[in-house]
Tab-separated table of C-alpha atoms in Angstrom:
chain	number	residue	atom	x	y	z
A	1	MET	CA	5.057	-4.648	-23.206
A	2	ALA	CA	5.216	-2.668	-19.973
A	3	THR	CA	5.913	1.052	-20.326
A	4	LEU	CA	4.962	2.272	-16.827
A	5	GLY	CA	7.072	1.134	-13.886
A	6	VAL	CA	6.162	1.550	-10.220
A	7	ILE	CA	8.422	1.263	-7.185
A	8	ALA	CA	6.288	0.586	-4.091
A	9	ASP	CA	7.688	0.708	-0.565
A	10	ASP	CA	5.606	-2.194	0.743
A	11	LEU	CA	3.444	-5.020	-0.534
A	12	THR	CA	-0.019	-3.702	0.308
A	13	GLY	CA	0.961	-0.374	-1.238
A	14	ALA	CA	1.964	-2.268	-4.367
A	15	THR	CA	-1.368	-4.066	-4.617
A	16	ASP	CA	-3.157	-0.803	-3.868
A	17	ILE	CA	-1.613	0.987	-6.842
A	18	ALA	CA	-2.012	-2.083	-9.044
A	19	ILE	CA	-5.757	-1.872	-8.395
A	20	ALA	CA	-5.710	1.811	-9.363
A	21	LEU	CA	-3.779	1.212	-12.571
A	22	THR	CA	-5.991	-1.697	-13.583
A	23	SER	CA	-9.026	0.523	-13.048
A	24	ALA	CA	-7.404	3.080	-15.359
A	25	GLY	CA	-6.987	0.561	-18.181
A	26	HIS	CA	-3.496	-0.818	-17.582
A	27	ARG	CA	-2.876	-4.548	-17.574
A	28	THR	CA	-0.863	-4.644	-14.360
A	29	ALA	CA	1.356	-7.185	-12.643
A	30	VAL	CA	2.848	-7.006	-9.158
A	31	VAL	CA	6.318	-8.521	-8.833
A	32	LEU	CA	7.429	-9.329	-5.310
A	33	GLY	CA	10.823	-8.453	-3.875
A	34	GLU	CA	14.301	-7.421	-4.881
A	35	GLY	CA	16.194	-9.006	-7.751
A	36	VAL	CA	13.182	-10.895	-9.153
A	37	PRO	CA	13.258	-11.157	-12.980
A	38	LEU	CA	10.536	-9.142	-14.684
A	39	GLY	CA	10.636	-10.848	-18.074
A	40	GLY	CA	7.393	-12.838	-18.250
A	41	ALA	CA	5.373	-10.290	-16.316
A	42	ALA	CA	6.722	-7.422	-18.452
A	43	ALA	CA	5.726	-9.110	-21.699
A	44	ASP	CA	2.086	-9.415	-20.690
A	45	ALA	CA	1.576	-6.135	-18.807
A	46	ASP	CA	1.286	-2.433	-19.548
A	47	ALA	CA	2.375	-1.528	-16.015
A	48	LEU	CA	4.767	-3.308	-13.662
A	49	VAL	CA	4.735	-2.757	-9.906
A	50	VAL	CA	7.775	-3.858	-7.915
A	51	ALA	CA	6.832	-4.495	-4.282
A	52	LEU	CA	9.722	-3.737	-1.934
A	53	LYS	CA	9.958	-3.836	1.851
A	54	SER	CA	11.689	-0.477	2.152
A	55	ARG	CA	9.291	1.775	4.083
A	56	THR	CA	11.068	1.363	7.429
A	57	ALA	CA	14.421	0.051	6.205
A	58	PRO	CA	17.578	2.080	6.876
A	59	VAL	CA	17.769	4.949	4.405
A	60	GLY	CA	20.750	3.563	2.505
A	61	GLU	CA	19.085	0.185	2.073
A	62	ALA	CA	15.817	1.757	0.933
A	63	VAL	CA	17.570	3.900	-1.660
A	64	ALA	CA	19.668	0.992	-2.934
A	65	ALA	CA	16.637	-1.294	-3.252
A	66	SER	CA	14.654	1.415	-5.054
A	67	LEU	CA	17.439	2.131	-7.530
A	68	GLU	CA	17.858	-1.587	-8.186
A	69	ALA	CA	14.129	-1.817	-8.891
A	70	LEU	CA	14.398	1.195	-11.208
A	71	ASP	CA	17.176	-0.526	-13.144
A	72	ARG	CA	15.059	-3.643	-13.576
A	73	LEU	CA	12.054	-1.633	-14.719
A	74	ARG	CA	14.120	0.314	-17.238
A	75	ALA	CA	15.635	-2.910	-18.559
A	76	ALA	CA	12.104	-4.300	-18.962
A	77	GLY	CA	11.208	-1.380	-21.237
A	78	CYS	CA	9.481	1.028	-18.860
A	79	GLU	CA	9.731	4.681	-19.865
A	80	ARG	CA	7.664	6.446	-17.211
A	81	PHE	CA	7.909	5.834	-13.484
A	82	TYR	CA	6.055	6.218	-10.213
A	83	VAL	CA	7.377	6.068	-6.646
A	84	LYS	CA	4.486	4.839	-4.507
A	85	TYR	CA	4.376	5.581	-0.753
A	86	CYS	CA	1.618	5.566	1.842
A	87	SER	CA	-1.232	8.079	1.726
A	88	THR	CA	-0.372	8.994	5.326
A	89	PHE	CA	3.216	9.792	4.244
A	90	ASP	CA	4.651	7.229	6.688
A	91	SER	CA	8.250	8.290	7.265
A	92	THR	CA	10.784	9.476	9.804
A	93	PRO	CA	12.761	12.760	9.750
A	94	GLU	CA	15.481	10.892	7.821
A	95	GLY	CA	13.207	9.308	5.235
A	96	ASN	CA	12.587	7.180	3.430
A	97	ILE	CA	10.254	9.077	1.117
A	98	GLY	CA	12.494	12.059	0.390
A	99	PRO	CA	15.764	10.164	-0.142
A	100	VAL	CA	14.143	7.566	-2.403
A	101	CYS	CA	12.297	10.155	-4.530
A	102	GLU	CA	15.454	12.240	-4.825
A	103	ALA	CA	17.600	9.254	-5.810
A	104	VAL	CA	15.155	8.066	-8.471
A	105	LEU	CA	14.746	11.594	-9.851
A	106	GLU	CA	18.503	11.983	-10.152
A	107	ALA	CA	18.989	8.523	-11.655
A	108	LEU	CA	16.501	9.418	-14.375
A	109	GLY	CA	18.191	12.761	-15.012
A	110	GLU	CA	14.913	14.583	-14.466
A	111	GLU	CA	14.517	18.058	-12.974
A	112	ALA	CA	11.259	17.885	-11.023
A	113	THR	CA	8.390	15.758	-9.765
A	114	VAL	CA	5.247	16.031	-7.642
A	115	ILE	CA	4.461	14.955	-4.077
A	116	ALA	CA	0.859	13.722	-4.068
A	117	PRO	CA	-0.162	11.369	-1.232
A	118	ALA	CA	-3.869	12.322	-1.293
A	119	PHE	CA	-6.411	9.468	-1.447
A	120	PRO	CA	-9.793	11.234	-1.102
A	121	ALA	CA	-11.850	8.033	-1.286
A	122	ASN	CA	-10.135	6.877	1.900
A	123	GLY	CA	-10.254	10.276	3.607
A	124	ARG	CA	-6.682	11.395	2.873
A	125	THR	CA	-6.711	14.948	1.556
A	126	VAL	CA	-4.143	17.744	1.294
A	127	TYR	CA	-4.974	21.406	1.838
A	128	ARG	CA	-2.411	24.210	1.965
A	129	GLY	CA	0.197	21.481	2.114
A	130	HIS	CA	-1.283	19.887	5.241
A	131	LEU	CA	-2.309	16.241	5.168
A	132	PHE	CA	-5.669	15.302	6.675
A	133	VAL	CA	-6.957	11.880	7.707
A	134	GLY	CA	-10.706	12.269	7.571
A	135	ASP	CA	-11.511	15.450	9.493
A	136	ASP	CA	-8.281	15.337	11.503
A	137	LEU	CA	-4.875	16.697	10.741
A	138	LEU	CA	-2.366	13.868	10.318
A	139	GLU	CA	-0.701	14.797	13.611
A	140	GLU	CA	-4.045	14.449	15.411
A	141	SER	CA	-4.952	11.109	13.825
A	142	PRO	CA	-4.081	7.616	15.105
A	143	MET	CA	-0.934	7.836	12.952
A	144	ARG	CA	0.556	10.057	15.658
A	145	HIS	CA	1.074	6.893	17.716
A	146	HIS	CA	2.423	4.605	14.975
A	147	PRO	CA	5.193	2.511	16.600
A	148	LEU	CA	7.628	2.800	13.668
A	149	THR	CA	6.713	6.031	11.879
A	150	PRO	CA	4.882	8.310	14.328
A	151	MET	CA	3.501	11.237	12.344
A	152	THR	CA	3.595	14.300	14.603
A	153	ASP	CA	3.452	16.985	11.906
A	154	SER	CA	0.841	17.471	9.195
A	155	SER	CA	2.807	19.817	6.926
A	156	LEU	CA	4.173	17.888	3.957
A	157	VAL	CA	6.614	20.697	3.265
A	158	ARG	CA	8.031	20.507	6.799
A	159	LEU	CA	8.058	16.701	6.742
A	160	LEU	CA	9.930	16.609	3.440
A	161	GLU	CA	12.395	19.420	4.170
A	162	PRO	CA	14.892	17.413	6.296
A	163	GLN	CA	14.613	14.441	3.927
A	164	VAL	CA	15.984	16.092	0.779
A	165	SER	CA	19.474	17.445	0.211
A	166	ARG	CA	18.564	21.086	-0.492
A	167	GLY	CA	15.960	21.388	2.261
A	168	GLY	CA	13.204	23.952	1.871
A	169	ASP	CA	14.717	25.413	-1.302
A	170	ASP	CA	13.896	22.107	-2.997
A	171	ILE	CA	10.174	22.214	-2.197
A	172	ALA	CA	7.282	24.257	-3.593
A	173	LEU	CA	3.575	24.217	-2.793
A	174	VAL	CA	0.779	24.248	-5.360
A	175	PRO	CA	-2.218	25.233	-3.181
A	176	TRP	CA	-5.823	24.284	-3.788
A	177	PRO	CA	-6.927	27.692	-5.157
A	178	VAL	CA	-4.501	27.053	-8.031
A	179	VAL	CA	-5.665	23.449	-8.455
A	180	SER	CA	-9.281	24.626	-8.545
A	181	ARG	CA	-8.494	26.744	-11.621
A	182	GLY	CA	-7.710	23.661	-13.676
A	183	VAL	CA	-5.045	21.946	-15.706
A	184	ASP	CA	-3.383	24.984	-17.280
A	185	ALA	CA	-3.035	26.742	-13.926
A	186	VAL	CA	-1.441	23.693	-12.295
A	187	ARG	CA	0.855	23.072	-15.249
A	188	ALA	CA	2.036	26.690	-15.093
A	189	ALA	CA	2.571	26.442	-11.314
A	190	LEU	CA	4.663	23.310	-11.735
A	191	ALA	CA	6.744	25.026	-14.412
A	192	ARG	CA	7.310	28.066	-12.181
A	193	ALA	CA	8.349	25.873	-9.278
A	194	ALA	CA	10.881	23.997	-11.412
A	195	ALA	CA	12.220	27.236	-12.903
A	196	GLY	CA	12.750	28.508	-9.350
A	197	GLY	CA	14.870	25.458	-8.493
A	198	ALA	CA	12.286	23.397	-6.601
A	199	ARG	CA	12.490	19.745	-7.578
A	200	PHE	CA	9.506	18.653	-5.447
A	201	ALA	CA	6.065	20.238	-5.754
A	202	VAL	CA	3.575	19.400	-3.006
A	203	VAL	CA	0.146	19.604	-4.652
A	204	ASP	CA	-3.130	20.049	-2.759
A	205	ALA	CA	-6.028	17.708	-3.531
A	206	LEU	CA	-9.441	17.582	-1.872
A	207	SER	CA	-11.211	15.316	-4.359
A	208	ASP	CA	-10.639	12.849	-7.167
A	209	ASP	CA	-11.362	15.689	-9.593
A	210	ASP	CA	-8.307	17.497	-8.200
A	211	LEU	CA	-6.174	14.420	-8.823
A	212	ASP	CA	-7.507	14.223	-12.375
A	213	VAL	CA	-6.397	17.827	-12.879
A	214	LEU	CA	-2.963	17.050	-11.460
A	215	ALA	CA	-2.492	13.941	-13.605
A	216	ARG	CA	-3.207	15.896	-16.775
A	217	ALA	CA	-1.079	18.844	-15.697
A	218	ALA	CA	1.842	16.539	-14.881
A	219	SER	CA	1.552	14.490	-18.070
A	220	GLY	CA	4.940	15.757	-19.235
A	221	LEU	CA	6.758	14.560	-16.122
A	222	ARG	CA	8.675	11.315	-16.442
A	223	LEU	CA	8.461	10.634	-12.712
A	224	LEU	CA	5.430	10.913	-10.448
A	225	THR	CA	5.363	10.199	-6.720
A	226	GLY	CA	2.459	9.756	-4.354
A	227	GLY	CA	-0.174	7.457	-2.961
A	228	SER	CA	-2.148	5.222	-5.271
A	229	ALA	CA	-5.118	7.497	-5.984
A	230	LEU	CA	-3.276	9.673	-8.519
A	231	ALA	CA	-2.609	6.547	-10.594
A	232	ARG	CA	-6.329	6.129	-11.250
A	233	TRP	CA	-6.054	9.154	-13.519
A	234	LEU	CA	-3.250	7.805	-15.725
A	235	PRO	CA	-5.195	6.393	-18.681
A	236	GLY	CA	-4.092	3.020	-19.972
A	237	PRO	CA	-4.483	1.466	-23.421
A	238	HIS	CA	-7.219	-1.020	-22.525
A	239	PRO	CA	-10.822	-0.945	-21.321
A	240	VAL	CA	-11.179	-1.203	-17.576
A	241	GLY	CA	-11.457	-4.824	-16.547
A	242	HIS	CA	-10.408	-6.983	-13.623
A	243	LEU	CA	-10.006	-10.722	-13.489
A	244	PRO	CA	-13.344	-12.289	-12.462
A	245	LEU	CA	-11.987	-13.760	-9.230
A	246	THR	CA	-14.370	-15.483	-6.855
A	247	PRO	CA	-13.023	-16.818	-3.547
A	248	PRO	CA	-13.311	-20.630	-3.669
A	249	GLU	CA	-15.276	-22.683	-1.207
A	250	GLY	CA	-13.598	-23.410	2.097
A	251	PRO	CA	-12.666	-21.698	5.351
A	252	ARG	CA	-12.906	-17.900	5.232
A	253	VAL	CA	-9.625	-17.185	6.969
A	254	VAL	CA	-8.340	-13.722	7.837
A	255	LEU	CA	-4.759	-13.312	9.084
A	256	SER	CA	-4.476	-9.965	10.849
A	257	GLY	CA	-1.178	-8.571	12.046
A	258	SER	CA	-2.122	-4.901	11.858
A	259	ALA	CA	-2.700	-2.942	15.054
A	260	SER	CA	-4.332	0.003	13.261
A	261	ARG	CA	-7.608	1.351	14.605
A	262	ALA	CA	-9.370	0.481	11.343
A	263	THR	CA	-8.211	-3.128	11.396
A	264	GLN	CA	-9.087	-3.536	15.060
A	265	GLY	CA	-12.639	-2.506	14.212
A	266	GLN	CA	-12.708	-4.964	11.311
A	267	VAL	CA	-11.469	-7.776	13.571
A	268	ARG	CA	-14.138	-7.048	16.176
A	269	HIS	CA	-16.865	-6.967	13.511
A	270	ALA	CA	-15.686	-10.278	12.032
A	271	LEU	CA	-15.499	-11.933	15.452
A	272	ALA	CA	-19.097	-10.899	16.089
A	273	ALA	CA	-20.138	-12.455	12.774
A	274	GLY	CA	-17.888	-15.505	13.011
A	275	SER	CA	-15.061	-16.660	15.244
A	276	GLY	CA	-11.315	-16.422	15.688
A	277	HIS	CA	-8.128	-17.186	17.567
A	278	ARG	CA	-5.900	-14.578	19.196
A	279	LEU	CA	-2.122	-15.010	19.000
A	280	ALA	CA	-0.549	-13.831	22.255
A	281	PRO	CA	3.180	-13.022	22.116
A	282	GLY	CA	3.763	-14.797	25.438
A	283	ASP	CA	2.287	-18.029	24.083
A	284	LEU	CA	4.413	-17.786	20.933
A	285	ARG	CA	7.587	-17.265	22.933
A	286	THR	CA	6.963	-20.315	25.115
A	287	ASP	CA	5.444	-22.680	22.524
A	288	PHE	CA	5.617	-21.278	19.005
A	289	ASP	CA	4.833	-24.479	17.091
A	290	GLY	CA	2.001	-25.507	19.377
A	291	THR	CA	0.391	-22.062	19.327
A	292	VAL	CA	0.522	-21.864	15.532
A	293	ALA	CA	-0.771	-25.430	15.172
A	294	ARG	CA	-3.766	-24.647	17.376
A	295	ALA	CA	-4.571	-21.533	15.343
A	296	ALA	CA	-4.384	-23.416	12.039
A	297	GLU	CA	-6.460	-26.324	13.333
A	298	ALA	CA	-9.136	-23.966	14.639
A	299	ALA	CA	-9.290	-22.173	11.286
A	300	LEU	CA	-9.595	-25.419	9.349
A	301	GLY	CA	-12.423	-26.547	11.586
A	302	ALA	CA	-14.390	-23.291	11.406
A	303	PRO	CA	-17.755	-23.063	9.612
A	304	ALA	CA	-17.308	-22.246	5.934
A	305	ASP	CA	-20.013	-19.577	5.860
A	306	ALA	CA	-18.469	-17.118	8.354
A	307	PRO	CA	-15.074	-15.447	8.788
A	308	PHE	CA	-12.421	-16.930	11.063
A	309	VAL	CA	-9.794	-14.414	12.182
A	310	VAL	CA	-6.313	-15.235	13.426
A	311	TYR	CA	-5.282	-11.965	14.996
A	312	ALA	CA	-2.920	-10.205	17.360
A	313	THR	CA	-4.987	-7.182	18.377
A	314	ALA	CA	-8.678	-6.412	18.418
A	315	ALA	CA	-8.838	-3.877	21.242
A	316	PRO	CA	-6.552	-1.317	22.914
A	317	GLU	CA	-5.832	-3.722	25.776
A	318	HIS	CA	-4.240	-6.148	23.320
A	319	VAL	CA	-0.939	-4.314	23.411
A	320	VAL	CA	1.823	-5.781	21.248
A	321	ASP	CA	5.297	-4.447	21.880
A	322	ALA	CA	7.117	-3.380	18.705
A	323	ALA	CA	9.790	-5.971	19.529
A	324	ASP	CA	7.130	-8.701	19.282
A	325	ALA	CA	5.885	-7.615	15.851
A	326	PRO	CA	8.318	-9.861	13.912
A	327	LEU	CA	7.234	-12.819	16.060
A	328	ILE	CA	3.567	-12.167	15.217
A	329	GLU	CA	4.410	-11.845	11.518
A	330	GLU	CA	6.371	-15.109	11.595
A	331	ALA	CA	3.484	-16.871	13.330
A	332	LEU	CA	0.905	-15.622	10.835
A	333	ALA	CA	3.151	-16.587	7.922
A	334	GLU	CA	3.594	-20.081	9.353
A	335	THR	CA	-0.164	-20.316	9.874
A	336	ALA	CA	-0.653	-19.415	6.206
A	337	VAL	CA	1.782	-22.130	5.111
A	338	ARG	CA	-0.088	-24.754	7.149
A	339	LEU	CA	-3.468	-23.629	5.853
A	340	VAL	CA	-2.388	-23.701	2.205
A	341	ALA	CA	-0.789	-27.108	2.702
A	342	ALA	CA	-4.148	-28.290	4.067
A	343	GLY	CA	-5.965	-27.059	0.950
A	344	VAL	CA	-7.081	-23.506	1.775
A	345	ARG	CA	-7.012	-21.458	-1.432
A	346	ALA	CA	-8.144	-18.010	-0.267
A	347	LEU	CA	-6.643	-15.821	2.465
A	348	LEU	CA	-7.306	-12.243	3.507
A	349	VAL	CA	-4.192	-10.714	5.085
A	350	ALA	CA	-4.317	-7.420	7.003
A	351	GLY	CA	-1.191	-5.307	7.417
A	352	GLY	CA	1.683	-4.473	5.106
A	353	GLU	CA	4.445	-6.222	7.074
A	354	THR	CA	2.219	-9.243	7.668
A	355	SER	CA	1.337	-9.451	3.972
A	356	GLY	CA	5.010	-9.383	3.053
A	357	ALA	CA	5.806	-12.135	5.532
A	358	VAL	CA	2.935	-14.316	4.304
A	359	VAL	CA	3.673	-14.087	0.578
A	360	GLY	CA	7.375	-14.536	1.268
A	361	ARG	CA	6.787	-17.817	3.097
A	362	LEU	CA	4.296	-19.018	0.503
A	363	GLY	CA	6.711	-18.326	-2.350
A	364	VAL	CA	4.093	-16.400	-4.263
A	365	GLY	CA	4.838	-15.268	-7.809
A	366	PRO	CA	3.518	-12.216	-9.687
A	367	LEU	CA	0.060	-11.034	-8.649
A	368	ALA	CA	-2.780	-10.216	-11.028
A	369	VAL	CA	-5.620	-7.890	-10.027
A	370	GLY	CA	-9.170	-9.006	-9.369
A	371	PRO	CA	-12.301	-7.059	-8.407
A	372	GLU	CA	-12.051	-4.147	-5.983
A	373	VAL	CA	-14.054	-4.654	-2.804
A	374	ASP	CA	-13.203	-1.368	-1.052
A	375	PRO	CA	-11.024	1.532	-2.250
A	376	GLY	CA	-7.506	0.160	-2.534
A	377	VAL	CA	-8.540	-3.386	-1.543
A	378	ALA	CA	-9.101	-6.257	-4.003
A	379	TRP	CA	-8.700	-9.952	-4.469
A	380	MET	CA	-5.501	-10.899	-6.297
A	381	LEU	CA	-4.584	-14.057	-8.196
A	382	ALA	CA	-1.254	-15.652	-7.356
A	383	ARG	CA	0.515	-18.961	-7.703
A	384	THR	CA	2.553	-20.640	-5.028
A	385	GLY	CA	6.045	-21.686	-5.969
A	386	GLY	CA	6.816	-18.376	-7.684
A	387	SER	CA	5.865	-18.195	-11.359
A	388	GLY	CA	6.134	-21.945	-11.840
A	389	ASP	CA	3.654	-24.771	-11.538
A	390	GLY	CA	2.268	-24.168	-8.056
A	391	ASP	CA	-1.342	-23.881	-6.974
A	392	ASP	CA	-3.636	-20.944	-7.665
A	393	LEU	CA	-4.379	-18.777	-4.630
A	394	ARG	CA	-6.775	-15.899	-4.052
A	395	LEU	CA	-5.159	-13.326	-1.797
A	396	MET	CA	-6.511	-10.063	-0.432
A	397	LEU	CA	-3.582	-8.047	0.959
A	398	LYS	CA	-4.980	-5.115	2.902
A	399	SER	CA	-3.203	-2.060	4.225
A	400	GLY	CA	-3.955	-1.708	7.929
A	401	ASN	CA	-5.905	1.545	7.592
A	402	PHE	CA	-7.969	0.575	4.534
A	403	GLY	CA	-11.447	-0.859	4.233
A	404	ARG	CA	-14.817	-0.413	5.875
A	405	GLU	CA	-15.589	-2.029	9.203
A	406	ASP	CA	-17.441	-4.985	7.671
A	407	LEU	CA	-14.736	-5.757	5.075
A	408	PHE	CA	-13.756	-9.129	6.552
A	409	VAL	CA	-17.348	-10.293	6.125
A	410	ARG	CA	-18.142	-8.669	2.759
A	411	ALA	CA	-14.890	-9.712	1.077
A	412	TRP	CA	-16.112	-13.276	0.685
A	413	GLU	CA	-19.451	-12.203	-0.759
A	414	GLU	CA	-18.319	-9.448	-3.139
A	415	GLY	CA	-15.371	-11.161	-4.763
A	416	ALA	CA	-17.122	-11.940	-8.017
C-alpha cells in the first residue's frame, strides 16, 4: 500500500521523480490528471505520483488542483508527501511554487519544509541560495528566455519571497558550509530556522552526497519539496529494480514539441542519424489534417533502424510564437493517435506540455517505470484506454532540458 504521495506540476516532472523513487526502492506508479481514482495503483505501489498540469496555470487553479491531489493521496493511505517542481524552479513572481507549497504545508498542519531543486547529475546545483545551470547562474542560462516562465534571478530566496504570504520572514537559507558538516549540522539548522518562524528552508547542494545529507536530516519532516534528485535518497522497502522494458520493433518515432536548447541539439543529432518532418505553424493553420497526415505517413514509412523526428524546432531560426504552442501540441498529439492506431507501440515525447497533450489524447492509464537511459529519463509502460483493456505502449516522456545530445538515438538501443 502506498505511503509516500507526490504532487508533480507537470507530466515529465512526474515521470522524472518516479524514476528517482524506483531507483531508491519504491514500487512507484504515475497517475495522470485531476480527479483520477488512485485505488488500483495505490494497492500495488509504495509511492504514488499524481501528474498535474499546474506549472503555468493561474495560481488559484494550481493551488486547488494540488490540494485536490493531496486529498486523494491521503485517502489512498499516504502519510508522507512531496511537492515536485522543476530543477530550474520554473515560476513567475506570483507562483506557482510558493503558493502550492504553502497551501500543502498548511493543509497538512505542518510547520516547515525544505526548498531543494538541485539535480547535480543534470547540472542543477545550489550555492549560497543561488541556482546554477551547469556553470551559469540561472539568470544567465537559456532559462532567462523561457516564453512562459523567464527566470531572470538566480536567488531562490528572492524568487520565493513574493510567492509566500509572509515574504522574507518565511524563508531561511542553509548554506553549503553547514551542509558540508553533515546530517546533524543540517538537522540543527532546519530546527533553528523553524524555531525562528521560517517555514521554508532553502538548502544548498553541490552534489548527490549533499542531497543524501539533506534527506537524512529532513527525515522527520512530513512534507518535502524540490526537484526529483532529492527523492533518490528516500529509501524504499524493496531492492532497486525497474521493469525490463525493451522498445518493440517498428518505427523509432520521436515527437518533439520542446524548444529548449538541449532538445534542439537532440533533434539535430537525430536528424543527422535518421530523418524527420518539421511541423510549421503556418501549415497547421491552413491545413491541419493534411499536415498531420503527412507527418504520420512519413513516420510510418521511415526505416526501422533509425530515429524519425516529428518536430517544431531544431534551430534558432525555427521560431514558434508562444500563441502557436497549443497548435503544435495538438498536432503532435494527433500524430501520436494516428501512429498508435497504425500499430506503433513505442514513442519518445520531448517536452512537458507536449507529453501531457499526447498522453491525454491517447487515454493512457497509470505509468510504470522502466530502465533509466539518462538522468531523469526512462522508458515507461502504459496502457491505452486508461487502466482498462487497451494496448501496451512504451513511452519515454522527456523534460525539454534533460538528456544527452544523442538521446534520441541511444534510447532505442539502451531500453533493455
